[in-house]
GROMACS .gro file of C-alpha atoms in nm:
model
  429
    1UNK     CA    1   8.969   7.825  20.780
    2UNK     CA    2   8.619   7.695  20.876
    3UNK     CA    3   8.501   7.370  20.703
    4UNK     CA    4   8.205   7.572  20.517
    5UNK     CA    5   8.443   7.760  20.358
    6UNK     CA    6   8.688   7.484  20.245
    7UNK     CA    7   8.366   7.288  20.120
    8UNK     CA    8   8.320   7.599  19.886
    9UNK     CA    9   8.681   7.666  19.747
   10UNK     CA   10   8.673   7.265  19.644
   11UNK     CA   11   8.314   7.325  19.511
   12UNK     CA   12   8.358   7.613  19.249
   13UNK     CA   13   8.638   7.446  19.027
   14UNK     CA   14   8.426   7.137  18.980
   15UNK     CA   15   8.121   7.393  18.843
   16UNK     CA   16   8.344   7.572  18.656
   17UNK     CA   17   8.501   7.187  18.516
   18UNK     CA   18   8.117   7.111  18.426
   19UNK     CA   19   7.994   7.396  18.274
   20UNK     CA   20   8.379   7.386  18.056
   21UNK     CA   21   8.232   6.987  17.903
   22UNK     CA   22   7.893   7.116  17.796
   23UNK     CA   23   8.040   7.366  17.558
   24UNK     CA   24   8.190   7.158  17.396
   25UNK     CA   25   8.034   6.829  17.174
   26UNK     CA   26   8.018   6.585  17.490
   27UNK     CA   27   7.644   6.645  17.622
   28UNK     CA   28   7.572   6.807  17.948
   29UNK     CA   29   7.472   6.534  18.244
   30UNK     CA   30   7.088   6.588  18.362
   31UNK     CA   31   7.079   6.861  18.594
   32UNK     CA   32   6.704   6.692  18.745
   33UNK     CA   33   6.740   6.500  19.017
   34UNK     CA   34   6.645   6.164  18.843
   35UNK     CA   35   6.817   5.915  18.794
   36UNK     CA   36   7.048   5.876  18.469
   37UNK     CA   37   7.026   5.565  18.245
   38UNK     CA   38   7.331   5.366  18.230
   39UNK     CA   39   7.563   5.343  17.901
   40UNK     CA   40   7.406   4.988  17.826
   41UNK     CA   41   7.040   5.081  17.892
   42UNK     CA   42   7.082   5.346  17.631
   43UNK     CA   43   7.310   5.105  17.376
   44UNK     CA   44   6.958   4.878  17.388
   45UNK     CA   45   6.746   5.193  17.324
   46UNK     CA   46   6.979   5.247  17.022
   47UNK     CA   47   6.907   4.842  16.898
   48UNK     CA   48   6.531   4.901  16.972
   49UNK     CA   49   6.390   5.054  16.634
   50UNK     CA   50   6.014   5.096  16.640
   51UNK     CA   51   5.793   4.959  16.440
   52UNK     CA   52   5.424   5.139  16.395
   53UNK     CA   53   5.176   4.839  16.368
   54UNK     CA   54   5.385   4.579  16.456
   55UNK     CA   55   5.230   4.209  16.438
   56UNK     CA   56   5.150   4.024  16.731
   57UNK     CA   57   5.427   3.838  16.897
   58UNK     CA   58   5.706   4.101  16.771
   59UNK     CA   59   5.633   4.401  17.048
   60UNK     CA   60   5.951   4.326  17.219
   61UNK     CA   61   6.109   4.404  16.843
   62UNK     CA   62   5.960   4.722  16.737
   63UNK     CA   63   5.791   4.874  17.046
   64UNK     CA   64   5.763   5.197  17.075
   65UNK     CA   65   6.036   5.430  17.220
   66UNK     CA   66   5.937   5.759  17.060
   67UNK     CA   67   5.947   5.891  17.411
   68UNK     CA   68   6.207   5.878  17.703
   69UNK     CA   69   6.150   5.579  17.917
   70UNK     CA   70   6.032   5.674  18.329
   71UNK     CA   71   6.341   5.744  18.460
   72UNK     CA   72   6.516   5.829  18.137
   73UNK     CA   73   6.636   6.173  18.044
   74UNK     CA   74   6.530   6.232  17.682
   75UNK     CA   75   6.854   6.332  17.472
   76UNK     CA   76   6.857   6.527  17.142
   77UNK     CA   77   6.946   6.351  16.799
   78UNK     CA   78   7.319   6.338  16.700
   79UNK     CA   79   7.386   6.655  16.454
   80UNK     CA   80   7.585   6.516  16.122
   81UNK     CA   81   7.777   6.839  16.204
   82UNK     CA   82   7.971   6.706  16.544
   83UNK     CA   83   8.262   6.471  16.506
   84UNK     CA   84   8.253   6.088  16.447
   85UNK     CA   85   8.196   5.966  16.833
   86UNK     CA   86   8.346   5.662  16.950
   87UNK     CA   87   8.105   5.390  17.060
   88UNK     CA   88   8.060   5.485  17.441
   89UNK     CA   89   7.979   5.895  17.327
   90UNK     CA   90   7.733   5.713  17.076
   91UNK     CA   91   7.554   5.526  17.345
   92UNK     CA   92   7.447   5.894  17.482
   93UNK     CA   93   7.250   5.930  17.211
   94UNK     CA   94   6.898   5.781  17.054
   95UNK     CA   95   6.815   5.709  16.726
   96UNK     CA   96   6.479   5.894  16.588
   97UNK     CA   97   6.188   5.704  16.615
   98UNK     CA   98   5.944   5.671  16.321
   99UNK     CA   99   5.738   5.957  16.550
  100UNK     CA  100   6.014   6.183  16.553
  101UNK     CA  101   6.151   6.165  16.141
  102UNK     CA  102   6.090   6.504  16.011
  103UNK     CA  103   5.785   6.590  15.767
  104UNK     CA  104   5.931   6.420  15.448
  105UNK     CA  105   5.766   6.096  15.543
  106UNK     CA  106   5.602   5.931  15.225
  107UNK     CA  107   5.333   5.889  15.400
  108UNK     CA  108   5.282   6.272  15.448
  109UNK     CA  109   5.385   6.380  15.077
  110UNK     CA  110   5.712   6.487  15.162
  111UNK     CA  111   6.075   6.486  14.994
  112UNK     CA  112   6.019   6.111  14.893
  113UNK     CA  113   5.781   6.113  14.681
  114UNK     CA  114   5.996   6.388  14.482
  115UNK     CA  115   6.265   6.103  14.446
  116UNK     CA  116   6.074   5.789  14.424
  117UNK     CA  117   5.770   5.934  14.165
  118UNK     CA  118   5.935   5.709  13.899
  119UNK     CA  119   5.786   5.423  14.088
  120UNK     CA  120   5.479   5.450  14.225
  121UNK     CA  121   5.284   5.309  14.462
  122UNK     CA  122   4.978   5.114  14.303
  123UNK     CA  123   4.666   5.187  14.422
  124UNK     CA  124   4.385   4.944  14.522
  125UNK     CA  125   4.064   5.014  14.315
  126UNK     CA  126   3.917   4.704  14.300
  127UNK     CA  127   4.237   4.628  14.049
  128UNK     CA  128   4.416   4.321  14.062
  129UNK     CA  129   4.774   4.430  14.188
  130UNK     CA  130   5.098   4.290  14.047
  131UNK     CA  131   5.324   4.106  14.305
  132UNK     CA  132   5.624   4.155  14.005
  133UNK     CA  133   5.547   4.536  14.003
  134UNK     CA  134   5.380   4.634  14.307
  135UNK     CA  135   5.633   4.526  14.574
  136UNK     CA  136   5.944   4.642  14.404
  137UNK     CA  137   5.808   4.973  14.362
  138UNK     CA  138   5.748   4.988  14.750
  139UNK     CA  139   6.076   4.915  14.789
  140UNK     CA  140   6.240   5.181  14.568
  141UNK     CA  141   6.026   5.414  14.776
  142UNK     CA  142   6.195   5.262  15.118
  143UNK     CA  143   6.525   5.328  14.953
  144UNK     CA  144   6.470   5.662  14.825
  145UNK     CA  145   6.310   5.795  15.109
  146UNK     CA  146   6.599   5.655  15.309
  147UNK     CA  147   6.848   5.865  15.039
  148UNK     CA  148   6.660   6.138  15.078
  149UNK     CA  149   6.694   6.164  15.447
  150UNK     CA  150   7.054   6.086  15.466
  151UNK     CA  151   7.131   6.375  15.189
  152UNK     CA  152   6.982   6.611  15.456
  153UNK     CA  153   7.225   6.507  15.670
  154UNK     CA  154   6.986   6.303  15.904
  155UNK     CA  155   7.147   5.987  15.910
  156UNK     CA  156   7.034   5.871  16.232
  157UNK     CA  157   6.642   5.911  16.123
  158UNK     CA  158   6.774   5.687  15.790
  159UNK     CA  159   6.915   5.414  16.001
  160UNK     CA  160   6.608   5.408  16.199
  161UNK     CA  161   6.389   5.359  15.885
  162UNK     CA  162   6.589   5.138  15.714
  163UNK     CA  163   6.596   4.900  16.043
  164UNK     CA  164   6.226   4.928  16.053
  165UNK     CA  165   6.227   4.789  15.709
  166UNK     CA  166   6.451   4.536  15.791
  167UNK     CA  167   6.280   4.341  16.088
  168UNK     CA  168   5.995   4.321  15.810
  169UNK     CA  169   6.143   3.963  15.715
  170UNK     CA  170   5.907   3.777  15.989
  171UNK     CA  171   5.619   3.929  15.801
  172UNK     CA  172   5.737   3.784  15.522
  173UNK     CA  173   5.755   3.434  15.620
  174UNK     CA  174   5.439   3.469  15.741
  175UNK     CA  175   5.308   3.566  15.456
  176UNK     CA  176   5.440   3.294  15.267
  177UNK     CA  177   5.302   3.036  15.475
  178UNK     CA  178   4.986   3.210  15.428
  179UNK     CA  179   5.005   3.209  15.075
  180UNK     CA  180   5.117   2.848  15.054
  181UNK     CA  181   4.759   2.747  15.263
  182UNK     CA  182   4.583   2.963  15.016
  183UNK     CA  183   4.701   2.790  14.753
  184UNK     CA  184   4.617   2.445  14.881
  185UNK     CA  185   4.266   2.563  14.959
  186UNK     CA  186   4.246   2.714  14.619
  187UNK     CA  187   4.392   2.381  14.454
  188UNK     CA  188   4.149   2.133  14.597
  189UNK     CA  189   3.827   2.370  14.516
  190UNK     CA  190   3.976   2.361  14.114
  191UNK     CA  191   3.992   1.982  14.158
  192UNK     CA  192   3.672   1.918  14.258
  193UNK     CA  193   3.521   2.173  14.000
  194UNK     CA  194   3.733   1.986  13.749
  195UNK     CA  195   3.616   1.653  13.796
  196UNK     CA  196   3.230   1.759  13.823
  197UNK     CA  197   3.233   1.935  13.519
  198UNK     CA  198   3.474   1.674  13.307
  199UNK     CA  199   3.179   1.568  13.075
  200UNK     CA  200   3.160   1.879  12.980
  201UNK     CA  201   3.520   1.939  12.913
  202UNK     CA  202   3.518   1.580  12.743
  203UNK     CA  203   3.262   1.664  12.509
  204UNK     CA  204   3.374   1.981  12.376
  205UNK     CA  205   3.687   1.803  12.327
  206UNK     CA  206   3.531   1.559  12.111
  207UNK     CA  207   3.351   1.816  11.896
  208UNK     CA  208   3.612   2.016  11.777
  209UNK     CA  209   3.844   1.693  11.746
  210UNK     CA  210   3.557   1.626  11.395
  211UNK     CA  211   3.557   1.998  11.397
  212UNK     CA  212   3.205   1.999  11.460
  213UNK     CA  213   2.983   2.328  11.375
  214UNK     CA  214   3.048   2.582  11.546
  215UNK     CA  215   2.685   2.636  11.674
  216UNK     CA  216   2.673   2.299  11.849
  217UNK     CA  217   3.004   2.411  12.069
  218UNK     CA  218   2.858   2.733  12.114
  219UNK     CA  219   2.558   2.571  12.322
  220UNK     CA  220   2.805   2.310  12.477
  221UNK     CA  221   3.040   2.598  12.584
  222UNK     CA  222   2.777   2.846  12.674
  223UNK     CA  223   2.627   2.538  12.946
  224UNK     CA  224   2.953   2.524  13.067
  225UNK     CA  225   2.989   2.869  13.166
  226UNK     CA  226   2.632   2.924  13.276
  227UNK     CA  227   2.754   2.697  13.569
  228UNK     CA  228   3.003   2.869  13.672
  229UNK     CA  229   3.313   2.669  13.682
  230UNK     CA  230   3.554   2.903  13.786
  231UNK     CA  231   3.722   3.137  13.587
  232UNK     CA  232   4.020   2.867  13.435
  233UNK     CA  233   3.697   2.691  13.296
  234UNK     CA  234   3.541   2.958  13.159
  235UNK     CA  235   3.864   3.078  13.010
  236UNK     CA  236   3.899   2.738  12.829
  237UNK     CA  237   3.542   2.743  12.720
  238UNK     CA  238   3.630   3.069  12.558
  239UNK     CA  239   3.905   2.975  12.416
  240UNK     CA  240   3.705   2.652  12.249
  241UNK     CA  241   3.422   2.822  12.105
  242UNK     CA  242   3.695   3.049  11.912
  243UNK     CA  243   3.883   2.726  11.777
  244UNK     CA  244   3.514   2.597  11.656
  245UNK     CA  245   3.439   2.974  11.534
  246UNK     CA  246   3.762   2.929  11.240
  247UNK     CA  247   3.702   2.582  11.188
  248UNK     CA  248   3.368   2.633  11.077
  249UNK     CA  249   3.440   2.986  10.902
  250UNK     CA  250   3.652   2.775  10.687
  251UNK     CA  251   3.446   2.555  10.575
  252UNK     CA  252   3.201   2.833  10.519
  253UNK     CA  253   3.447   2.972  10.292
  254UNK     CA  254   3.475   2.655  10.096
  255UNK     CA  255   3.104   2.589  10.045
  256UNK     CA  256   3.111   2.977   9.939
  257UNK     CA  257   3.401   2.941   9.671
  258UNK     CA  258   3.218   2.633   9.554
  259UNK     CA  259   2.867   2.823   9.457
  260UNK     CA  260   3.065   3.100   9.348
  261UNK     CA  261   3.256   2.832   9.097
  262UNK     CA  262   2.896   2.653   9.019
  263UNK     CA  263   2.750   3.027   8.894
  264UNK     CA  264   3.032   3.156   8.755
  265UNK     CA  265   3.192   2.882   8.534
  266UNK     CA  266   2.922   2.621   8.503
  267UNK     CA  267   2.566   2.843   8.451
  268UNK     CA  268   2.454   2.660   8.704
  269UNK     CA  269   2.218   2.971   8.818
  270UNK     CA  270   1.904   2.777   8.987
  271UNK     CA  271   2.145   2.526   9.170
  272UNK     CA  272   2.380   2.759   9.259
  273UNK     CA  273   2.139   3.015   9.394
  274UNK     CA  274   1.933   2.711   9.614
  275UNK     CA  275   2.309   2.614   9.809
  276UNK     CA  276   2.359   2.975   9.869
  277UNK     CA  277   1.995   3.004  10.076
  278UNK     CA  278   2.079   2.736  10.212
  279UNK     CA  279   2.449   2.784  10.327
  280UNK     CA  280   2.279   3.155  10.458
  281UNK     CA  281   2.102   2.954  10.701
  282UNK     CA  282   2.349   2.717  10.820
  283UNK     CA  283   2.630   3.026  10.886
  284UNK     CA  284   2.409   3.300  11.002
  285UNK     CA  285   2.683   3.407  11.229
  286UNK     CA  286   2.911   3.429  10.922
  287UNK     CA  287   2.760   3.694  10.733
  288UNK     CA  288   2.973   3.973  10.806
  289UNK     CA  289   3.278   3.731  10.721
  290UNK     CA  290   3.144   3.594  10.405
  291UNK     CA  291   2.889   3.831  10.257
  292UNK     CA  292   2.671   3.539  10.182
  293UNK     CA  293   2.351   3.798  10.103
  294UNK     CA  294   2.579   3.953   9.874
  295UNK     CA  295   2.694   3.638   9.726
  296UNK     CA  296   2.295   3.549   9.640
  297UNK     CA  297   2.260   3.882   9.493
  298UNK     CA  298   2.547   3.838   9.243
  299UNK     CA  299   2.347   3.509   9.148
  300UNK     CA  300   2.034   3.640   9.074
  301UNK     CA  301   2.217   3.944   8.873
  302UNK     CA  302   2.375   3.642   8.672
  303UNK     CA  303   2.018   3.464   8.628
  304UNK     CA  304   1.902   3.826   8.557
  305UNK     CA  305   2.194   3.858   8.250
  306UNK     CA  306   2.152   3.539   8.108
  307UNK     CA  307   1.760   3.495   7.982
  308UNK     CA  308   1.561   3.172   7.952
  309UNK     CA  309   1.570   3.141   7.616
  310UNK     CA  310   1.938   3.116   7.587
  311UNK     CA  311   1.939   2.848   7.888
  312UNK     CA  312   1.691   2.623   7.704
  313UNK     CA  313   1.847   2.651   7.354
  314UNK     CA  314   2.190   2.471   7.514
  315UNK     CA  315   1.920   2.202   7.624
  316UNK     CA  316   1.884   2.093   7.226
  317UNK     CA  317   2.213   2.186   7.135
  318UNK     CA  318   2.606   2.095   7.235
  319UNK     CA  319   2.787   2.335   7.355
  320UNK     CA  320   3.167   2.177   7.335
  321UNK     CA  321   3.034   2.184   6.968
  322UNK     CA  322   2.941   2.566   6.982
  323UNK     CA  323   3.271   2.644   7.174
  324UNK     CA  324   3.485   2.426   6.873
  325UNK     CA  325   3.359   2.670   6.616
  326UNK     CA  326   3.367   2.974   6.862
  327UNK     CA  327   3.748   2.904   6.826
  328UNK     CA  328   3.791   2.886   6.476
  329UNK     CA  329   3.587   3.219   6.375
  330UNK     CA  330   3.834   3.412   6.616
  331UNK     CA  331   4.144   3.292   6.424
  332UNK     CA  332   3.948   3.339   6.078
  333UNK     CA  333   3.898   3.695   6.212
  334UNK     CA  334   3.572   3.744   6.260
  335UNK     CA  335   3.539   3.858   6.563
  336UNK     CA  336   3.173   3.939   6.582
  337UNK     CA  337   3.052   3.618   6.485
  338UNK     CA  338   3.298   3.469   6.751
  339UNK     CA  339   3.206   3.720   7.048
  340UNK     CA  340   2.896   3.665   6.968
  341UNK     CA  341   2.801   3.313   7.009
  342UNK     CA  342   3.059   3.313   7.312
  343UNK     CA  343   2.804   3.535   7.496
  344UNK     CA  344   2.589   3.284   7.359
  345UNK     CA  345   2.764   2.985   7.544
  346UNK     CA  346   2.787   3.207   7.896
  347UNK     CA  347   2.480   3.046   7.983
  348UNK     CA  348   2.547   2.684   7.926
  349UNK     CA  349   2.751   2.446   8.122
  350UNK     CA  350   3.057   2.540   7.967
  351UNK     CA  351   3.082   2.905   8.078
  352UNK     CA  352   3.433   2.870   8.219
  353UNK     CA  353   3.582   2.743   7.876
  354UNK     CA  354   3.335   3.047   7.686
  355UNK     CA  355   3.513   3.324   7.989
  356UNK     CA  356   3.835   3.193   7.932
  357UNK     CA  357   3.808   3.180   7.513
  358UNK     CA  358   3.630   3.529   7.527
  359UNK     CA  359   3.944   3.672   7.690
  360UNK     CA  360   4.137   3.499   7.417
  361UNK     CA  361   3.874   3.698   7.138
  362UNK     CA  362   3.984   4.019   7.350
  363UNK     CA  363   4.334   3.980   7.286
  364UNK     CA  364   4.327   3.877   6.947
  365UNK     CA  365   4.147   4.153   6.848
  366UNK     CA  366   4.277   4.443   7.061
  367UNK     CA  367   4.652   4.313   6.978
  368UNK     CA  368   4.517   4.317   6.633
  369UNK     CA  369   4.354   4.766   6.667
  370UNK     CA  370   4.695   4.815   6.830
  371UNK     CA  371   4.914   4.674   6.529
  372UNK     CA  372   4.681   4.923   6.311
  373UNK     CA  373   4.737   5.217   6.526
  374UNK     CA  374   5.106   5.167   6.556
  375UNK     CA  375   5.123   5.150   6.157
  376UNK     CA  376   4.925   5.460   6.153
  377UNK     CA  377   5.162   5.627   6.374
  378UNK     CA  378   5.484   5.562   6.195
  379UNK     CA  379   5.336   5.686   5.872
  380UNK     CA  380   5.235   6.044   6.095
  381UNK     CA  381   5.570   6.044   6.176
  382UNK     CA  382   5.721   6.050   5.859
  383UNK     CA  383   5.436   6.326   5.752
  384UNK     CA  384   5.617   6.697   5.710
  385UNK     CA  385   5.255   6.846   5.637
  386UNK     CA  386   5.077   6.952   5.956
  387UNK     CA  387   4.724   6.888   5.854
  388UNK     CA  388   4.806   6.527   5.685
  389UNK     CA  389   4.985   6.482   6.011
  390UNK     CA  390   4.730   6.554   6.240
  391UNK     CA  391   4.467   6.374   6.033
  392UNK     CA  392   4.713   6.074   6.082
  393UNK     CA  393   4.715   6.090   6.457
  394UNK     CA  394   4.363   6.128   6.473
  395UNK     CA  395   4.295   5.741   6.259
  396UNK     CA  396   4.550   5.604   6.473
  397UNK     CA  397   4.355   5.663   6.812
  398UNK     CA  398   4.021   5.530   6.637
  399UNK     CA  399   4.139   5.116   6.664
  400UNK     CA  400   4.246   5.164   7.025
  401UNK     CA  401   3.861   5.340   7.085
  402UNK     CA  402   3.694   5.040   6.888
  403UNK     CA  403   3.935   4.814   7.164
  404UNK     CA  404   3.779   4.976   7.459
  405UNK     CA  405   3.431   4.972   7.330
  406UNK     CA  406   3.378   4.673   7.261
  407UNK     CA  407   3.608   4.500   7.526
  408UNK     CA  408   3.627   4.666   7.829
  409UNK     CA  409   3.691   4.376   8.023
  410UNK     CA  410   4.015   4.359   7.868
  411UNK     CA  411   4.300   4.244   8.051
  412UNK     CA  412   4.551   4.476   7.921
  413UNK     CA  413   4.345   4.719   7.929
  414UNK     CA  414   4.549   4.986   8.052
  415UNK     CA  415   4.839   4.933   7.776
  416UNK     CA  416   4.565   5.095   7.509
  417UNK     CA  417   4.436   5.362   7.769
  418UNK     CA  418   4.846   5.439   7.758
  419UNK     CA  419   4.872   5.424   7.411
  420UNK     CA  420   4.601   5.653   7.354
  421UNK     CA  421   4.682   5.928   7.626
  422UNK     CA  422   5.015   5.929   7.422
  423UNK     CA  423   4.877   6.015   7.059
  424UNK     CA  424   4.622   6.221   7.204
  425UNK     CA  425   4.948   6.432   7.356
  426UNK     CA  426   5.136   6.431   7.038
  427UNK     CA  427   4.789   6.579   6.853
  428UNK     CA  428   4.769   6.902   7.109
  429UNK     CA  429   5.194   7.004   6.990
   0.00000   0.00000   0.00000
């Protein structure tokens, strides 16, 4: 037997060996002639996750092994479907690089943004973006999109994201430092702001400590801003002019209460009608609060209601006096006399006491039309003829119309508009 043909017979059983392993899961050895990479090149190919824009100083971290190194032969990505591989069949294979994950990238619309759209991404409009919000919902998108791959079964191109995430720690440090230099920055530009515009601060200070008006803090404040302090300034000076704005509304609303009181229960028409010009031009802003126009209206309609003649005869004659009598008329009964010289006394310095004893006049006298039409009633009651009965109803409702007539300002008012809605019901059976 010639050495070429015992070279062959030893040859074929090894092909036939070789082509037997790449049938089954183990993958076939490179058939080019370069050279193979060894198990513990490929292990540190595994290690090596990529990392797209990597920062300077980490290339040797994240670099880029999307492709197969000179040298290398390029291997296909494990299938979920082959068996779990023990460490050394592992090393045969790479994990995907951020080049090779399939289509569902978030950053190409894919699969994650079906899982992740409860938490989106914010976008930068010229919007001030949340730290508390913004970075956790990039991170629920990491995570998703990390799910999502690994429920298609592509676990290796999961691991490979999730250890690009990882290595972003560095950044973060980084960052921090870079945040912590801002801030110092930042801090010594508010102190020197502060201190150069302290008067200012001082002084507003001081006015609304005496709770100054609200005009003069207004021109302090505006100065302030005008010089642009920085926006904690400017949010203080806000802040001030709206504690002078109340303070000086209330007292606004005292002074108005005050002329109000002056018109209303003293007469006072003239005097009380000279404050309110003048508190109109002290709290122009306050008009819309206040209704001050409408409060020098009501005057002059009071002025208007009350003539001269009836302001001059209180100047001869005394009014307590006048009010003393006012009160016994009313319990004598007559109630003209008495309503009549308490419209009288309306425009003399005791108008309060007149109001309050002309209410007292309209009770006495509509208690007095409702005792009448009650007695009235019960004798309708009692009436079997239909006519009388009617006729009865009819003088009943008569006291409670004198009532409204000649007090409709009465206070219980509504307990005679009752009363009559009632008889007026039991005159239509």
């Amino acid at each position: 037997m010639s050495t070429k043909f015992l070279y062959k017979s030893l040859l074929m059983p090894a092909v036939a060996f070789a082509l037997a392993a790449c049938a089954g899961n183990t993958p076939c050895p490179a058939t080019d002639a370069a050279p193979q990479a060894s198990a513990g090149e490929v292990a540190a190919d595994t290690q090596a996750v990529p990392q797209g824009n990597a920062p300077a100083g980490e290339s040797s971290i994240a670099g880029d092994k999307s492709t197969s190194a000179p040298g290398k032969q390029a291997v296909a990505p494990h299938s979920d479907a082959s068996p779990v591989f023990t460490s050394s069949a592992l090393d045969s294979y790479r994990l995907a690089s951020p080049d090779s994950i399939p289509a569902t990238s978030p950053h190409k619309g894919g699969s994650a943004d079906n899982v992740a759209h409860n938490t989106p991404i914010p976008v930068l409009n010229n919007v001030p973006v949340d730290p508390y919000t913004a970075f956790p919902a990039l991170v629920s998108r990491v995570f998703a999109y990390a799910d999502s791959l690994y429920a298609q079964g592509l676990t290796d191109s999961a691991s490979a994201y999730l250890q690009r995430f990882r290595i972003i720690k560095p950044l973060w440090n980084t960052w921090e430092t870079q945040t912590d230099s801002m801030l110092n920055e930042f801090g010594k530009t508010r102190a020197e702001k502060a201190k150069a515009f302290e008067p200012y601060v001082l002084t507003i200070q001081n006015m609304n400590r005496v709770q100054a008006a609200y005009s003069m803090v207004k021109e302090t404040a505006d100065s302030l801003i005008a010089l642009a302090p920085g926006d904690s300034l400017v949010n203080w000076a806000n802040g001030q002019m709206q504690v002078a704005y109340k303070n000086t509304l209330a007292k606004a609303k005292k002074e108005y209460a005050s002329i109000k009181a002056l018109a209303d229960d003293h007469a006072q028409f003239k005097e009380a009608a000279q404050k309110a010009n003048e508190l109109q031009m002290r709290y122009r802003d306050f008009e819309k609060e206040i209704q001050i126009q409408a409060l020098i209206d009501y005057i002059a309609g009071l002025m208007a209601a009350n003539d001269e003649e009836a302001t001059k005869y209180w100047e001869s004659h005394d009014p307590a006096e006048a009010l003393a009598k006012a009160g016994e008329l009313v319990k004598a009964g007559k109630y003209a006399e008495a309503k009549s010289l308490l419209t009288k006394l309306k425009a003399s310095q005791l108008r309060k006491e007149a109001g309050t004893k002309y209410q007292e006049l309209a009770n006495t006298f509509c208690n007095a039309q409702r005792k009448t039409t009650s007695q009235i009633f019960a004798k309708a009651q009692k009436q079997k003829d239909a006519t009388k009965k009617k006729k009865l109803l009819q003088d009943a409702i008569a006291p409670l119309d004198k009532c409204l007539a000649e007090y409709p300002e009465y206070t219980q008012k509504q307990k005679v508009v009752d009363n009559k809605s009632f008889l007026e019901k039991e005159l239509a059976k």
